Amino acid sequence: MAAVSLSVSTVKPLGDRVFVKVSASEEKTAGGILLPDTAKEKPQVGEVVQVGSGKRNDDGSRQEMEVKVGDQVLYSKYAGTDVKLGGDEYVLLSEKDILAIVS
């Protein structure tokens, strides 16, 4: 079996799915206490790096995606599938799991 090399440029989400690069989690609290890796919460903010072609409607047409590459988004806490590519963390999630675009 041949090995497959995956990178962000080779992964294209299908339908209404979005590929998001996860932002770095907080290293310390507001009071200055350093957090160990086990105590850090999974961040819910990231940057959209790839988008799918959109959800297919009942009549066969495609619904345009509301987010685009480069948008900073806030997404649901337990949404999506975690993917690690080249040392960076990404989340593959459905557009409906995106709560807001952060400006």
PDB file of C-alpha atoms in Angstrom:
ATOM      1  CA  MET A   1       0.000   0.000   0.000  1.00  0.00           C
ATOM      2  CA  ALA A   2       1.374   3.441  -0.934  1.00  0.00           C
ATOM      3  CA  ALA A   3       1.784   6.129   1.687  1.00  0.00           C
ATOM      4  CA  VAL A   4      -0.302   9.277   1.236  1.00  0.00           C
ATOM      5  CA  SER A   5       1.125  12.647   2.179  1.00  0.00           C
ATOM      6  CA  LEU A   6      -1.539  15.049   3.413  1.00  0.00           C
ATOM      7  CA  SER A   7      -1.230  18.805   3.657  1.00  0.00           C
ATOM      8  CA  VAL A   8      -3.704  21.666   3.877  1.00  0.00           C
ATOM      9  CA  SER A   9      -3.478  22.269   0.138  1.00  0.00           C
ATOM     10  CA  THR A  10      -4.355  18.629  -0.666  1.00  0.00           C
ATOM     11  CA  VAL A  11      -7.409  18.421   1.612  1.00  0.00           C
ATOM     12  CA  LYS A  12     -10.634  19.720   0.023  1.00  0.00           C
ATOM     13  CA  PRO A  13     -13.798  19.565   2.187  1.00  0.00           C
ATOM     14  CA  LEU A  14     -16.958  18.227   0.556  1.00  0.00           C
ATOM     15  CA  GLY A  15     -20.418  19.796   0.589  1.00  0.00           C
ATOM     16  CA  ASP A  16     -20.978  22.308   3.379  1.00  0.00           C
ATOM     17  CA  ARG A  17     -17.876  21.349   5.355  1.00  0.00           C
ATOM     18  CA  VAL A  18     -15.138  23.766   6.420  1.00  0.00           C
ATOM     19  CA  PHE A  19     -11.467  23.124   7.295  1.00  0.00           C
ATOM     20  CA  VAL A  20     -10.409  25.380  10.200  1.00  0.00           C
ATOM     21  CA  LYS A  21      -6.911  25.937  11.647  1.00  0.00           C
ATOM     22  CA  VAL A  22      -7.257  25.969  15.425  1.00  0.00           C
ATOM     23  CA  SER A  23      -5.903  29.027  17.257  1.00  0.00           C
ATOM     24  CA  ALA A  24      -3.330  28.506  20.015  1.00  0.00           C
ATOM     25  CA  SER A  25      -4.762  27.840  23.462  1.00  0.00           C
ATOM     26  CA  GLU A  26      -4.024  30.038  26.454  1.00  0.00           C
ATOM     27  CA  GLU A  27      -0.726  29.223  28.196  1.00  0.00           C
ATOM     28  CA  LYS A  28      -1.599  30.953  31.474  1.00  0.00           C
ATOM     29  CA  THR A  29      -4.567  32.337  33.346  1.00  0.00           C
ATOM     30  CA  ALA A  30      -5.434  36.019  33.754  1.00  0.00           C
ATOM     31  CA  GLY A  31      -3.756  35.874  37.171  1.00  0.00           C
ATOM     32  CA  GLY A  32      -0.479  34.617  35.654  1.00  0.00           C
ATOM     33  CA  ILE A  33      -0.681  30.931  36.616  1.00  0.00           C
ATOM     34  CA  LEU A  34       0.855  28.638  33.979  1.00  0.00           C
ATOM     35  CA  LEU A  35      -1.508  25.913  32.767  1.00  0.00           C
ATOM     36  CA  PRO A  36      -0.297  22.343  32.127  1.00  0.00           C
ATOM     37  CA  ASP A  37      -1.349  20.700  28.839  1.00  0.00           C
ATOM     38  CA  THR A  38      -3.966  18.570  30.617  1.00  0.00           C
ATOM     39  CA  ALA A  39      -5.734  21.638  32.060  1.00  0.00           C
ATOM     40  CA  LYS A  40      -5.963  23.606  28.811  1.00  0.00           C
ATOM     41  CA  GLU A  41      -9.344  23.841  27.155  1.00  0.00           C
ATOM     42  CA  LYS A  42      -9.743  23.208  23.454  1.00  0.00           C
ATOM     43  CA  PRO A  43      -9.959  26.593  21.701  1.00  0.00           C
ATOM     44  CA  GLN A  44     -13.205  27.395  19.889  1.00  0.00           C
ATOM     45  CA  VAL A  45     -11.722  30.016  17.565  1.00  0.00           C
ATOM     46  CA  GLY A  46      -9.847  29.392  14.350  1.00  0.00           C
ATOM     47  CA  GLU A  47      -9.126  30.536  10.811  1.00  0.00           C
ATOM     48  CA  VAL A  48     -10.907  29.043   7.808  1.00  0.00           C
ATOM     49  CA  VAL A  49      -8.294  27.547   5.460  1.00  0.00           C
ATOM     50  CA  GLN A  50     -10.512  25.557   3.034  1.00  0.00           C
ATOM     51  CA  VAL A  51     -14.245  25.508   2.282  1.00  0.00           C
ATOM     52  CA  GLY A  52     -16.432  23.023   0.451  1.00  0.00           C
ATOM     53  CA  SER A  53     -18.601  23.766  -2.555  1.00  0.00           C
ATOM     54  CA  GLY A  54     -21.756  24.282  -0.478  1.00  0.00           C
ATOM     55  CA  LYS A  55     -24.836  22.342   0.559  1.00  0.00           C
ATOM     56  CA  ARG A  56     -26.891  20.813  -2.242  1.00  0.00           C
ATOM     57  CA  ASN A  57     -30.548  21.935  -2.224  1.00  0.00           C
ATOM     58  CA  ASP A  58     -33.519  19.707  -3.067  1.00  0.00           C
ATOM     59  CA  ASP A  59     -33.620  21.063  -6.633  1.00  0.00           C
ATOM     60  CA  GLY A  60     -29.944  20.140  -7.181  1.00  0.00           C
ATOM     61  CA  SER A  61     -28.498  23.647  -6.959  1.00  0.00           C
ATOM     62  CA  ARG A  62     -25.750  24.580  -4.509  1.00  0.00           C
ATOM     63  CA  GLN A  63     -26.291  26.937  -1.571  1.00  0.00           C
ATOM     64  CA  GLU A  64     -23.445  29.457  -1.287  1.00  0.00           C
ATOM     65  CA  MET A  65     -21.199  29.169   1.786  1.00  0.00           C
ATOM     66  CA  GLU A  66     -21.465  32.021   4.314  1.00  0.00           C
ATOM     67  CA  VAL A  67     -17.794  31.783   5.328  1.00  0.00           C
ATOM     68  CA  LYS A  68     -14.737  32.144   3.125  1.00  0.00           C
ATOM     69  CA  VAL A  69     -11.033  31.360   3.382  1.00  0.00           C
ATOM     70  CA  GLY A  70      -9.324  33.721   5.817  1.00  0.00           C
ATOM     71  CA  ASP A  71     -12.346  34.315   8.085  1.00  0.00           C
ATOM     72  CA  GLN A  72     -11.805  34.014  11.848  1.00  0.00           C
ATOM     73  CA  VAL A  73     -14.685  31.916  13.203  1.00  0.00           C
ATOM     74  CA  LEU A  74     -16.132  30.823  16.534  1.00  0.00           C
ATOM     75  CA  TYR A  75     -17.402  27.235  16.441  1.00  0.00           C
ATOM     76  CA  SER A  76     -19.222  24.836  18.777  1.00  0.00           C
ATOM     77  CA  LYS A  77     -17.145  23.283  21.546  1.00  0.00           C
ATOM     78  CA  TYR A  78     -17.614  19.597  20.641  1.00  0.00           C
ATOM     79  CA  ALA A  79     -18.115  20.012  16.891  1.00  0.00           C
ATOM     80  CA  GLY A  80     -16.118  18.525  14.062  1.00  0.00           C
ATOM     81  CA  THR A  81     -13.273  16.089  13.642  1.00  0.00           C
ATOM     82  CA  ASP A  82      -9.805  16.957  14.924  1.00  0.00           C
ATOM     83  CA  VAL A  83      -7.027  16.544  12.337  1.00  0.00           C
ATOM     84  CA  LYS A  84      -3.284  17.080  12.832  1.00  0.00           C
ATOM     85  CA  LEU A  85      -1.241  17.940   9.727  1.00  0.00           C
ATOM     86  CA  GLY A  86       2.435  18.875   9.864  1.00  0.00           C
ATOM     87  CA  GLY A  87       2.408  19.814  13.540  1.00  0.00           C
ATOM     88  CA  ASP A  88      -0.624  22.122  13.208  1.00  0.00           C
ATOM     89  CA  GLU A  89      -4.085  21.305  14.546  1.00  0.00           C
ATOM     90  CA  TYR A  90      -7.171  21.617  12.357  1.00  0.00           C
ATOM     91  CA  VAL A  91     -10.884  20.894  12.723  1.00  0.00           C
ATOM     92  CA  LEU A  92     -13.073  19.636   9.888  1.00  0.00           C
ATOM     93  CA  LEU A  93     -16.616  20.720  10.649  1.00  0.00           C
ATOM     94  CA  SER A  94     -19.962  21.400   9.054  1.00  0.00           C
ATOM     95  CA  GLU A  95     -20.898  25.010   8.321  1.00  0.00           C
ATOM     96  CA  LYS A  96     -23.887  24.707  10.693  1.00  0.00           C
ATOM     97  CA  ASP A  97     -21.424  24.210  13.592  1.00  0.00           C
ATOM     98  CA  ILE A  98     -19.943  27.685  13.021  1.00  0.00           C
ATOM     99  CA  LEU A  99     -21.552  30.103  15.451  1.00  0.00           C
ATOM    100  CA  ALA A 100     -20.068  33.436  14.362  1.00  0.00           C
ATOM    101  CA  ILE A 101     -17.481  35.205  12.234  1.00  0.00           C
ATOM    102  CA  VAL A 102     -15.064  37.100  14.502  1.00  0.00           C
ATOM    103  CA  SER A 103     -13.835  40.453  13.178  1.00  0.00           C
TER     104      SER A 103
END
